[in-house]
JSON list of C-alpha atoms in Angstrom, two decimals:
[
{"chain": "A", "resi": 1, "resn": "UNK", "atom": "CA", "xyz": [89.89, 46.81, 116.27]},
{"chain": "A", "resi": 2, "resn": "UNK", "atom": "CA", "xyz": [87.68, 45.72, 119.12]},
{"chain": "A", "resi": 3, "resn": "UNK", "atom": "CA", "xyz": [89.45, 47.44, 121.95]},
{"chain": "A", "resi": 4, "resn": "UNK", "atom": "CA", "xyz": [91.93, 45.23, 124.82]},
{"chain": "A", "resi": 5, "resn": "UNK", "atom": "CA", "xyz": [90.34, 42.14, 124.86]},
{"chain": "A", "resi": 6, "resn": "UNK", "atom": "CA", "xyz": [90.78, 40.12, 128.07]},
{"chain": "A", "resi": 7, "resn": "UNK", "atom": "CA", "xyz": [90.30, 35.69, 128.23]},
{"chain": "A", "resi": 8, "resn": "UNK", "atom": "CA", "xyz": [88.95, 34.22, 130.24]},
{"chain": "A", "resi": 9, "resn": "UNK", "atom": "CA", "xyz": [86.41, 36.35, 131.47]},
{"chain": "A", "resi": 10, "resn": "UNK", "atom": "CA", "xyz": [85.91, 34.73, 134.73]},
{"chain": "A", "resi": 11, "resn": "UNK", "atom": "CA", "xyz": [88.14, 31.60, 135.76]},
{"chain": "A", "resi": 12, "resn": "UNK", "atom": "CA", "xyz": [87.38, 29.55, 139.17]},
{"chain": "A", "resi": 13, "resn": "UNK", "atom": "CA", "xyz": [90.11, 27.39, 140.64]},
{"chain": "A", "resi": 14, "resn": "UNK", "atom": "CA", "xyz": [91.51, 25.84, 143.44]},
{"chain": "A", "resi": 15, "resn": "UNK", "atom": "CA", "xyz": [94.42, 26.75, 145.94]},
{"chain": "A", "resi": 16, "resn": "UNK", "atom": "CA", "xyz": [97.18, 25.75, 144.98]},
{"chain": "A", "resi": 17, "resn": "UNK", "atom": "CA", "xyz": [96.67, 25.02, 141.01]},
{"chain": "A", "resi": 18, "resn": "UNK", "atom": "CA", "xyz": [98.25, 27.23, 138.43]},
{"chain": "A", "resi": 19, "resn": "UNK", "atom": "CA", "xyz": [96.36, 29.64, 136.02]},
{"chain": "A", "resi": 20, "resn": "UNK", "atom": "CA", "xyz": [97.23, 31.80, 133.12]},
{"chain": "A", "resi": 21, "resn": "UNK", "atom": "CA", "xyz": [95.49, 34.96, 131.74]},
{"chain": "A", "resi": 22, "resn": "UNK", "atom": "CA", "xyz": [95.78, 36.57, 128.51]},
{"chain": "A", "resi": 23, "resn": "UNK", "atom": "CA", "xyz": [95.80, 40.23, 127.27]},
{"chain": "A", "resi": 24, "resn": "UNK", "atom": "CA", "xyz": [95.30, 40.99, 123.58]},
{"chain": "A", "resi": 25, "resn": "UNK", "atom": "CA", "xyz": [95.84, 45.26, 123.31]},
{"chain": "A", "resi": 26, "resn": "UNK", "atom": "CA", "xyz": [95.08, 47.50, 120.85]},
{"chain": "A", "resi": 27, "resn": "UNK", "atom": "CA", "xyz": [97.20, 46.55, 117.96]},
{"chain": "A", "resi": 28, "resn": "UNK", "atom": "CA", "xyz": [98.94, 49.50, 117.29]},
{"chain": "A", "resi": 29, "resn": "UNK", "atom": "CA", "xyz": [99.46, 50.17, 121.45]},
{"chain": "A", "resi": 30, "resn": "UNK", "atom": "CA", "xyz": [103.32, 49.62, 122.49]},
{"chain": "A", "resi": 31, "resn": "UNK", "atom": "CA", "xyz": [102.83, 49.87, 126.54]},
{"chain": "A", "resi": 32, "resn": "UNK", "atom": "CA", "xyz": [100.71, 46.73, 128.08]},
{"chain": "A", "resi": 33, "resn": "UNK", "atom": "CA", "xyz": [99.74, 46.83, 131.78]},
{"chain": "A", "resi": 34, "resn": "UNK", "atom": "CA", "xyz": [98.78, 44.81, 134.51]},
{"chain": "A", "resi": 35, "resn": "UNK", "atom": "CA", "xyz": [96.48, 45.85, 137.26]},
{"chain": "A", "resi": 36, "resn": "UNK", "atom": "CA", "xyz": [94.58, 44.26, 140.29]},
{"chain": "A", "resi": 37, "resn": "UNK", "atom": "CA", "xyz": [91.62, 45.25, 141.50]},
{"chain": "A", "resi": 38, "resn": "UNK", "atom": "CA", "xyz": [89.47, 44.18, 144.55]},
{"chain": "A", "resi": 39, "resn": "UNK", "atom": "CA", "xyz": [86.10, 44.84, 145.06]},
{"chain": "A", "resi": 40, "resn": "UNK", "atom": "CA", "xyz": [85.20, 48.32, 146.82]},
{"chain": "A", "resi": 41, "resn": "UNK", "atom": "CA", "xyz": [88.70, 49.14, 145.90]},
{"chain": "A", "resi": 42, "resn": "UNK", "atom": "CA", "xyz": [90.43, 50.83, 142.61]},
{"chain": "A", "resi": 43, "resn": "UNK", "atom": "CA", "xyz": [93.04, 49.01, 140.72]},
{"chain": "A", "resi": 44, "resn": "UNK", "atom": "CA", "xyz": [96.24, 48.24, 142.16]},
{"chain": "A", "resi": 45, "resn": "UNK", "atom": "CA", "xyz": [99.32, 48.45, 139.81]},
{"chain": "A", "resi": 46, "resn": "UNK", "atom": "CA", "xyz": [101.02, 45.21, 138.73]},
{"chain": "A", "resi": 47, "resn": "UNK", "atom": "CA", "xyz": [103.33, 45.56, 136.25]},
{"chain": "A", "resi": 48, "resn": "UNK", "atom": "CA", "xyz": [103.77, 47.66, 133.02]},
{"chain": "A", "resi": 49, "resn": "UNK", "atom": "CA", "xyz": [105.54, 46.82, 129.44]},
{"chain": "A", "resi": 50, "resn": "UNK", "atom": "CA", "xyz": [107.37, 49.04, 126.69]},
{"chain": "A", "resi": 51, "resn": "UNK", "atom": "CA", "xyz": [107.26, 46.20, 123.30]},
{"chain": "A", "resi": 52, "resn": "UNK", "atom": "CA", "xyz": [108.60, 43.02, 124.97]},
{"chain": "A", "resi": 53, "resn": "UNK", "atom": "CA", "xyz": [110.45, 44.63, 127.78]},
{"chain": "A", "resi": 54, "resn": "UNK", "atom": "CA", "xyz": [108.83, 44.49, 131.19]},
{"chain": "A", "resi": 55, "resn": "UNK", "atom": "CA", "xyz": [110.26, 47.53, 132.81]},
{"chain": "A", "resi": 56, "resn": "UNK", "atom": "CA", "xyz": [108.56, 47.98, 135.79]},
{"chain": "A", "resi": 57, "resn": "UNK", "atom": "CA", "xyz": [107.11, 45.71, 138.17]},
{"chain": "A", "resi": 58, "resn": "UNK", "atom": "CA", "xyz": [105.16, 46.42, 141.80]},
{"chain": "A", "resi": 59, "resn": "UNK", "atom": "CA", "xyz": [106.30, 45.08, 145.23]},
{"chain": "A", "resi": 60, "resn": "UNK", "atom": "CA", "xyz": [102.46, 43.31, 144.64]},
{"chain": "A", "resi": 61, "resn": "UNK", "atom": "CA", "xyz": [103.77, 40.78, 142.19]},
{"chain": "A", "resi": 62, "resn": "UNK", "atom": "CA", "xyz": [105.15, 37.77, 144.14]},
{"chain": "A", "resi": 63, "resn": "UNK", "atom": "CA", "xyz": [107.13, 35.31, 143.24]},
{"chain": "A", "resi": 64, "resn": "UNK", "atom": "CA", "xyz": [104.51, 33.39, 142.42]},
{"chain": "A", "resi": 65, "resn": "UNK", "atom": "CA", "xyz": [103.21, 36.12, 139.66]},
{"chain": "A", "resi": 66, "resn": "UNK", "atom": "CA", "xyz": [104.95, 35.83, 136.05]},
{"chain": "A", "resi": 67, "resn": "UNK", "atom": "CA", "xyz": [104.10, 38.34, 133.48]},
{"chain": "A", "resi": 68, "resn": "UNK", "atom": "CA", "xyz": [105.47, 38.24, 130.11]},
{"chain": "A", "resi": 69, "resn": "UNK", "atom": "CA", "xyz": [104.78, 39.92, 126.74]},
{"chain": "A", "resi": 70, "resn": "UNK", "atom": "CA", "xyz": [106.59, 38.09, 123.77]},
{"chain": "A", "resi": 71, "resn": "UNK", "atom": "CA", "xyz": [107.38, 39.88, 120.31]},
{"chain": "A", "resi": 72, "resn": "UNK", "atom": "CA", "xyz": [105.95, 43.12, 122.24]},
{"chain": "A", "resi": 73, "resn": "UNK", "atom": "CA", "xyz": [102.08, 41.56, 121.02]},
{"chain": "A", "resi": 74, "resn": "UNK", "atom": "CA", "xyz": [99.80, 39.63, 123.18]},
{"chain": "A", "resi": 75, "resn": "UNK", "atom": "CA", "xyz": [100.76, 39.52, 127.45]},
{"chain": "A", "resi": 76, "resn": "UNK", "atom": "CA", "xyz": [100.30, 36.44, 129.40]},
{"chain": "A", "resi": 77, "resn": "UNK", "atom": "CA", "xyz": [99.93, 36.66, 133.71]},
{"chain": "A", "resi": 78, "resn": "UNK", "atom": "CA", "xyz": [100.40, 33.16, 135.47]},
{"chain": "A", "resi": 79, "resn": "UNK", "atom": "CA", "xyz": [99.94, 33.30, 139.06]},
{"chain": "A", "resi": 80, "resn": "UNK", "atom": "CA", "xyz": [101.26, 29.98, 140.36]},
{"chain": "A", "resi": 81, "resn": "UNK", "atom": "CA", "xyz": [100.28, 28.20, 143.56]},
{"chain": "A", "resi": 82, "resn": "UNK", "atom": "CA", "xyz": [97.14, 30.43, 143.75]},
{"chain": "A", "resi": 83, "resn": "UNK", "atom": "CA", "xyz": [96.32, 31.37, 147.30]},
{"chain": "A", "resi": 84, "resn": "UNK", "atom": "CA", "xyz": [92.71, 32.73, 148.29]},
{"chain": "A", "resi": 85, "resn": "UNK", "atom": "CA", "xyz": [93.73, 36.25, 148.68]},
{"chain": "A", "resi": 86, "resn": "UNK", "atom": "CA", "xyz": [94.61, 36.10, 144.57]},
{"chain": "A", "resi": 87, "resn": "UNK", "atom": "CA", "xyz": [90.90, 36.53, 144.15]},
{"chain": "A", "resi": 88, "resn": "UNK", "atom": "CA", "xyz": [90.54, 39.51, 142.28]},
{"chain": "A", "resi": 89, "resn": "UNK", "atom": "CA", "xyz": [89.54, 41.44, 139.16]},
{"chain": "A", "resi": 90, "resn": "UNK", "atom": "CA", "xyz": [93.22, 41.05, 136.69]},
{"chain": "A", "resi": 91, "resn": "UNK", "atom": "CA", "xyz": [93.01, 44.45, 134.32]},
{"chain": "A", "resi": 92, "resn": "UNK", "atom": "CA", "xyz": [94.96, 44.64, 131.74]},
{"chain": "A", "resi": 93, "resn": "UNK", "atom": "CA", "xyz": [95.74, 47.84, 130.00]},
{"chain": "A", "resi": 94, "resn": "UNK", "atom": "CA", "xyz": [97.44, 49.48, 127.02]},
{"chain": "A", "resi": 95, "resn": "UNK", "atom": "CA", "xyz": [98.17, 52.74, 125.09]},
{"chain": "A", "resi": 96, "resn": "UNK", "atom": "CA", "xyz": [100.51, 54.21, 122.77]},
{"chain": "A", "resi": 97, "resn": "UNK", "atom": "CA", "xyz": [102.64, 56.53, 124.39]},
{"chain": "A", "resi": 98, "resn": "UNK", "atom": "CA", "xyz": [99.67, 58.63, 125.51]},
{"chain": "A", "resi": 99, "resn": "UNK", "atom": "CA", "xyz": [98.06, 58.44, 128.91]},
{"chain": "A", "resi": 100, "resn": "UNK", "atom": "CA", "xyz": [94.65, 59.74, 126.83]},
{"chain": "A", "resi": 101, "resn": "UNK", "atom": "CA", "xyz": [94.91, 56.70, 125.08]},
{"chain": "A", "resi": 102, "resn": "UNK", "atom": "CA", "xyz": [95.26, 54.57, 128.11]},
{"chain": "A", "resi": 103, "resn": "UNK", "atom": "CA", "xyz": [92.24, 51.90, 127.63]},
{"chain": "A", "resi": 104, "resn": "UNK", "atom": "CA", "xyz": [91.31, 48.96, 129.79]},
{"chain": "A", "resi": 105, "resn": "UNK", "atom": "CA", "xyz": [89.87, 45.66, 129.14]},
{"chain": "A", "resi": 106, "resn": "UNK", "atom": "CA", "xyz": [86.77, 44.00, 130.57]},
{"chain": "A", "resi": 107, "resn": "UNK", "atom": "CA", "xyz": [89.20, 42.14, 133.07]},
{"chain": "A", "resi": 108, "resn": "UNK", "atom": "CA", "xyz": [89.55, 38.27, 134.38]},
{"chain": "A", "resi": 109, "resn": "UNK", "atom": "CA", "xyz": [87.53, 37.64, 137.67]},
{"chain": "A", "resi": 110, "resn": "UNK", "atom": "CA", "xyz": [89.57, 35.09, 139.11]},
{"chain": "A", "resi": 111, "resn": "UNK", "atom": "CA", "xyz": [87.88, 32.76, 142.38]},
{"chain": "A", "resi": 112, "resn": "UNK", "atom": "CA", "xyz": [90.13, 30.39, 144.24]},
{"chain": "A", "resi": 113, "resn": "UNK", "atom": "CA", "xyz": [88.15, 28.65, 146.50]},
{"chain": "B", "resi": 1, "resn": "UNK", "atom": "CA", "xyz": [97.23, 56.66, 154.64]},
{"chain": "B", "resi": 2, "resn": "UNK", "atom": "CA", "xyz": [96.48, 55.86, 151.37]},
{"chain": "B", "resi": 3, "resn": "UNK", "atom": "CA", "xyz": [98.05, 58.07, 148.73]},
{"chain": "B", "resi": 4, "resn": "UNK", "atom": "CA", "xyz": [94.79, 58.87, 147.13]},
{"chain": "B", "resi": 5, "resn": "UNK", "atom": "CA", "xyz": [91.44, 59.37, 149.48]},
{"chain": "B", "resi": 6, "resn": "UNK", "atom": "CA", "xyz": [87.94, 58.81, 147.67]},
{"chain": "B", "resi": 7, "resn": "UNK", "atom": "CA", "xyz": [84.75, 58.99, 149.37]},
{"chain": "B", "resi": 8, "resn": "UNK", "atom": "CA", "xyz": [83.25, 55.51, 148.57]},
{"chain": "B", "resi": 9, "resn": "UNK", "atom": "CA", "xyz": [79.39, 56.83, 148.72]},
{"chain": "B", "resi": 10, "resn": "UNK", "atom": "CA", "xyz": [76.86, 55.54, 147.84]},
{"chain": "B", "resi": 11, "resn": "UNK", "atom": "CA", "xyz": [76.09, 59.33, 146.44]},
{"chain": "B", "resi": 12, "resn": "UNK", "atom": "CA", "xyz": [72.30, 59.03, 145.31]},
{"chain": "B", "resi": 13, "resn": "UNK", "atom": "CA", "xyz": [70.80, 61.83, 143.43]},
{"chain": "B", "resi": 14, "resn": "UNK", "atom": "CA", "xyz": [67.97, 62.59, 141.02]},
{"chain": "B", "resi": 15, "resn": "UNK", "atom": "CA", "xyz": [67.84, 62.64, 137.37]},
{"chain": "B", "resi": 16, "resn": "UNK", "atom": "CA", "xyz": [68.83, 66.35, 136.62]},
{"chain": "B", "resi": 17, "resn": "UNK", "atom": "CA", "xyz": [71.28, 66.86, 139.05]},
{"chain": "B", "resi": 18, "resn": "UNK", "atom": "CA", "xyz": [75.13, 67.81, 139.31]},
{"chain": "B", "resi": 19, "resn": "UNK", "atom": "CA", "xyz": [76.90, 65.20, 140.29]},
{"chain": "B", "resi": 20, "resn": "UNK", "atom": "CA", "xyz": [79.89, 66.72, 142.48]},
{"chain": "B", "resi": 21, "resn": "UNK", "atom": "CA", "xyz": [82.69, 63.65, 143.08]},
{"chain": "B", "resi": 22, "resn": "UNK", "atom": "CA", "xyz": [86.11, 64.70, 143.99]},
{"chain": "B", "resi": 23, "resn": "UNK", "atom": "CA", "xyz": [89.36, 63.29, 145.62]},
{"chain": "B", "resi": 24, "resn": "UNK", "atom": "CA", "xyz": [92.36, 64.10, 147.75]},
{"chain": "B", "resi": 25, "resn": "UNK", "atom": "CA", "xyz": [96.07, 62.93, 147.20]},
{"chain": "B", "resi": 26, "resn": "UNK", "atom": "CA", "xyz": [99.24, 63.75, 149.43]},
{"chain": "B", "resi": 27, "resn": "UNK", "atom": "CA", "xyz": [102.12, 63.41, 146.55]},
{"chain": "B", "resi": 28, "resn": "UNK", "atom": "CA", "xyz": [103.15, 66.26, 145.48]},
{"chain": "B", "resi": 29, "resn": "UNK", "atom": "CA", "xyz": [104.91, 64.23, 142.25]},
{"chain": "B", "resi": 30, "resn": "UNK", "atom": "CA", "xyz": [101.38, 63.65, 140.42]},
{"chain": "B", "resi": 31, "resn": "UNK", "atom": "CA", "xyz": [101.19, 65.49, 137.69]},
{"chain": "B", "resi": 32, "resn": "UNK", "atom": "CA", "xyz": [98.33, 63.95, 135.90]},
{"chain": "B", "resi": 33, "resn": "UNK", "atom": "CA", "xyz": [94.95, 63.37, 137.21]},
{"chain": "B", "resi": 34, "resn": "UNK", "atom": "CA", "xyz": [91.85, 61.30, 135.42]},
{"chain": "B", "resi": 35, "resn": "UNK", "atom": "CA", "xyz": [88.76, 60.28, 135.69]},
{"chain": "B", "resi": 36, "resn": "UNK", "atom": "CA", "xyz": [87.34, 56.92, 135.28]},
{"chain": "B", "resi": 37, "resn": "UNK", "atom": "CA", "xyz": [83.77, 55.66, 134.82]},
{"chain": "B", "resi": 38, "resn": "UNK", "atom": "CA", "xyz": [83.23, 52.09, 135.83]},
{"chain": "B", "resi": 39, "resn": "UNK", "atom": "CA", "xyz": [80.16, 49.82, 135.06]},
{"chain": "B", "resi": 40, "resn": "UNK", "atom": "CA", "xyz": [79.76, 46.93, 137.14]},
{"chain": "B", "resi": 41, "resn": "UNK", "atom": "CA", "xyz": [81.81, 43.84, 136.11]},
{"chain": "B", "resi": 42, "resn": "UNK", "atom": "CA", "xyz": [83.43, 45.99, 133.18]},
{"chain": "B", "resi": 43, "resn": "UNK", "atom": "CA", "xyz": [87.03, 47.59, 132.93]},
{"chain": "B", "resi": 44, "resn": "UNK", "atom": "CA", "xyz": [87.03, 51.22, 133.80]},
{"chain": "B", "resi": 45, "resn": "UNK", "atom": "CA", "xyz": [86.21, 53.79, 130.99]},
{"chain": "B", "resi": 46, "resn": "UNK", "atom": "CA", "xyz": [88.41, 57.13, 130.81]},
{"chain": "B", "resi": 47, "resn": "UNK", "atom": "CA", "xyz": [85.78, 60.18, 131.19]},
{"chain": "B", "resi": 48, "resn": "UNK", "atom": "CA", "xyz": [88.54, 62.93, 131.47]},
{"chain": "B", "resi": 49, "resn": "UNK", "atom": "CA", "xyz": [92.80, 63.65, 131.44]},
{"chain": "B", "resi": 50, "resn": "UNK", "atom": "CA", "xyz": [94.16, 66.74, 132.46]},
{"chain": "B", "resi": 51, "resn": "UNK", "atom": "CA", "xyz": [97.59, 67.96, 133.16]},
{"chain": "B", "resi": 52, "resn": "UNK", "atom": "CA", "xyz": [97.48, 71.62, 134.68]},
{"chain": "B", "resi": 53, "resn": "UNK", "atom": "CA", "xyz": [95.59, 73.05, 137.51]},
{"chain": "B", "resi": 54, "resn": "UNK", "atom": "CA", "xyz": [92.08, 74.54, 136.36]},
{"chain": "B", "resi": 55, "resn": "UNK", "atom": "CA", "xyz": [88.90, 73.05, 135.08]},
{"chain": "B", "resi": 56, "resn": "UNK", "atom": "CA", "xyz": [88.18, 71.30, 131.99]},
{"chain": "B", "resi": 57, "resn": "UNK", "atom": "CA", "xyz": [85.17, 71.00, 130.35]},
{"chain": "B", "resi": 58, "resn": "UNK", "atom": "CA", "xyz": [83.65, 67.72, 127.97]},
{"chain": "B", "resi": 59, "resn": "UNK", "atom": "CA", "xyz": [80.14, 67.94, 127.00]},
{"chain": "B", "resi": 60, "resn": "UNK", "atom": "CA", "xyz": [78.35, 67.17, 130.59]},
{"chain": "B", "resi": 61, "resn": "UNK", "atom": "CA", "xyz": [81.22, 66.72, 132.10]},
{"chain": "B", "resi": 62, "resn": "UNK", "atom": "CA", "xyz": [84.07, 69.33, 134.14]},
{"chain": "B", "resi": 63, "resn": "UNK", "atom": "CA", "xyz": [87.32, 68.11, 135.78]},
{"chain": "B", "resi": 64, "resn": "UNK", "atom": "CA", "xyz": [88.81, 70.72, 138.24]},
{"chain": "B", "resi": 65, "resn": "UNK", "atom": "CA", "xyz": [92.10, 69.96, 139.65]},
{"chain": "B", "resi": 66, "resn": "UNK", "atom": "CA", "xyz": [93.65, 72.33, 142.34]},
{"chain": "B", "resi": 67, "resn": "UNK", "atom": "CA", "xyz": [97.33, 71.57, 142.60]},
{"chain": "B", "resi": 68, "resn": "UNK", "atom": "CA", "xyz": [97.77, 73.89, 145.62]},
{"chain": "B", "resi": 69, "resn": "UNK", "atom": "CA", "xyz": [95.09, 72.33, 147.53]},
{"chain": "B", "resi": 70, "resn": "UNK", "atom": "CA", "xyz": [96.33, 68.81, 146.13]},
{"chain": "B", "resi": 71, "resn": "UNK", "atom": "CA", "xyz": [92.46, 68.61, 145.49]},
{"chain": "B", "resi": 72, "resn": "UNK", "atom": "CA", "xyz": [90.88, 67.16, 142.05]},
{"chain": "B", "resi": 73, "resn": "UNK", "atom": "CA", "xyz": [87.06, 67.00, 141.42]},
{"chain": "B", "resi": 74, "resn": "UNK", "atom": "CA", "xyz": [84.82, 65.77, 138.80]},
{"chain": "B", "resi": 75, "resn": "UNK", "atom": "CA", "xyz": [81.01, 67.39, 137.97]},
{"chain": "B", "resi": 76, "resn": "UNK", "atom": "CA", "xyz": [78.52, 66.29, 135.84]},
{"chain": "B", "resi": 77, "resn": "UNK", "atom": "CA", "xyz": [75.91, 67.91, 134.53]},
{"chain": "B", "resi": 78, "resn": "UNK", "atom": "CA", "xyz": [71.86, 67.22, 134.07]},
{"chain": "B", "resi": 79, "resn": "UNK", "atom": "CA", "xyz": [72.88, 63.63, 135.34]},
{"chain": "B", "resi": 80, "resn": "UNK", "atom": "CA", "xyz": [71.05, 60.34, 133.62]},
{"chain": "B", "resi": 81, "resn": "UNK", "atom": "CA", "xyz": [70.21, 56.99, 135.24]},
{"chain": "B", "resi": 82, "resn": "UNK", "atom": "CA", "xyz": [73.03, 55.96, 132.42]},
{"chain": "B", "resi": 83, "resn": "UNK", "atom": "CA", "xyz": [75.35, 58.27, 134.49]},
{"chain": "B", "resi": 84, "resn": "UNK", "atom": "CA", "xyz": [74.87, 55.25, 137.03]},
{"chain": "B", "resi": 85, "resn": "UNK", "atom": "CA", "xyz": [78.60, 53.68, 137.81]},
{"chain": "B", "resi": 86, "resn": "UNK", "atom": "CA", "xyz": [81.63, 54.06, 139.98]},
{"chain": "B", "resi": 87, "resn": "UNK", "atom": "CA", "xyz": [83.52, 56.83, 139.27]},
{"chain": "B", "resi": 88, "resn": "UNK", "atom": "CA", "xyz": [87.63, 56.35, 139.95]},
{"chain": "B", "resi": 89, "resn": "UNK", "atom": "CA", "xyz": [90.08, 59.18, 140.09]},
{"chain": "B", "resi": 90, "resn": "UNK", "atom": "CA", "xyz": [93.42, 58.17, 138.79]},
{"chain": "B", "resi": 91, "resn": "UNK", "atom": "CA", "xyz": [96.76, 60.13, 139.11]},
{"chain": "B", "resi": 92, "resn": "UNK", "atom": "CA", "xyz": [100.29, 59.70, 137.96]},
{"chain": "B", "resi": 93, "resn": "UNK", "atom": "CA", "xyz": [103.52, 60.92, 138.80]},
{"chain": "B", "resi": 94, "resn": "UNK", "atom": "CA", "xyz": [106.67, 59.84, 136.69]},
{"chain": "B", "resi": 95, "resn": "UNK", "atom": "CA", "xyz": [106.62, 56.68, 135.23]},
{"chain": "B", "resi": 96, "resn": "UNK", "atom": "CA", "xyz": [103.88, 55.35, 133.63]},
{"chain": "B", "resi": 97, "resn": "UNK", "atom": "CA", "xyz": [101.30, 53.64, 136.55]},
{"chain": "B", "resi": 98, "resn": "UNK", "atom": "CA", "xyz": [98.20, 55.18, 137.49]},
{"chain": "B", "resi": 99, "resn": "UNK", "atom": "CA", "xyz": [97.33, 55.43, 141.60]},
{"chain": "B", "resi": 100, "resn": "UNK", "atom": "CA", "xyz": [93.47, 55.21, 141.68]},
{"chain": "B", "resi": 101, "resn": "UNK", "atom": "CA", "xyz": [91.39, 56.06, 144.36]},
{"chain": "B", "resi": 102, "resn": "UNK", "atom": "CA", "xyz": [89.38, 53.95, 145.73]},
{"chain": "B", "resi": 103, "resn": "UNK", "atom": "CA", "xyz": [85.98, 54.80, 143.55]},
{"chain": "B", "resi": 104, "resn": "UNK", "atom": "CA", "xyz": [82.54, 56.71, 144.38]},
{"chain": "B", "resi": 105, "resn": "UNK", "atom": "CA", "xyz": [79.69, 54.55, 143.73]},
{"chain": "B", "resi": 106, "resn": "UNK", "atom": "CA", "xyz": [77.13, 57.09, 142.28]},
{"chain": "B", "resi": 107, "resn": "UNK", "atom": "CA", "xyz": [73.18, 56.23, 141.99]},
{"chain": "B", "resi": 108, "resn": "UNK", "atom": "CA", "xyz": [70.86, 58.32, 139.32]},
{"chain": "B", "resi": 109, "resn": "UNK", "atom": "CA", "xyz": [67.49, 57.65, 140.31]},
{"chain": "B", "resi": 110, "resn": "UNK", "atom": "CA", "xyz": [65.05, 58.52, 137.53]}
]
């Protein structure tokens, strides 16, 4: 096992077109999470998963965000309608019902120009 | 005001040195604090996890967290050029999401 792996690595697009990240975690990891982070700043909590069950989500994710996790495996985050400010670092995150197991990806760097 | 205050730096110091990084939070609910290393470009790396107020100690490296004071620091010894990064503290309170700072870049000049 590799560690979270993170695709794409870096994605440019433009306002207003769709885009979809993916999160792979460490296999044996049941808690997935989602975090933003902007340069200068730390990440910025998104959303978090238990299996397939997204139990907590941040006054960050819009609408326009959609996380989901199916069969509790790989996560998927599709921002829709992307807007300049979505340009960001996307994190994702997992560990196994341990915070000293909590391990990050490499992240997506997403542009919208 | 942010929940969590980091100095952003840049802190520059030579090979050799102690490294002294530390941050301030105004929640009373966190009960875990961590550090995180972070290369440029790369996710952030967990350095150190503790729980109770006190220090810590991991080969080069010392977490000190001050509940009281609502004060957490990180040191680290005989610093390398490696050492090189941005170092994030990272707290939680219930639940499960982590409140970073906002990172100290730190420079190891050889």
């Amino acid at each position: 096992d590799t560690g979270v792996s993170q695709n794409p690595r870096h994605k440019i697009t433009k306002r207003g077109q769709n885009v979809t990240f993916r999160c792979d975690p460490i296999s044996e990891h049941n808690r997935l999470y989602w975090y933003r982070q902007t340069l200068g700043q730390g990440p910025e909590f998104l959303t978090y998963f238990q299996n397939e069950a997204q139990l907590e989500k941040s006054r960050l994710l819009s609408d326009r965000f959609s996380a989901e996790r199916p069969k509790g495996s790989f996560s998927t985050l599709e921002i829709q309608r992307t807007e300049q400010g979505d340009s960001a670092m996307y994190l994702c995150a997992s560990s196994f019902d341990s915070l000293e197991g909590y391990t990050f990806g490499s992240g997506t760097r997403l542009t919208v120009v | 005001q942010k929940e969590v205050e980091q100095d952003p730096g840049p802190l520059s110091v030579p090979e050799g040195a102690i490294v002294s990084l530390n941050c301030t939070y105004s929640n009373s609910a966190f009960q875990y604090f961590m550090w995180y290393r972070q290369y440029s470009r790369k996710g952030p790396e967990l350095l150190m996890y503790t729980y109770s107020s006190g220090n810590k100690e991991d080969g080069r490296f010392t977490a000190q967290v001050d509940k009281s004071s609502k004060y957490i620091s990180l040191f680290i010894r005989d610093s390398q050029p490696s050492d090189s990064a941005t170092y994030l503290c990272a707290l939680q309170a219930a639940g499960n999401k982590l409140t970073f700072g906002g990172g100290t870049r730190v420079l190891v000049k050889p």
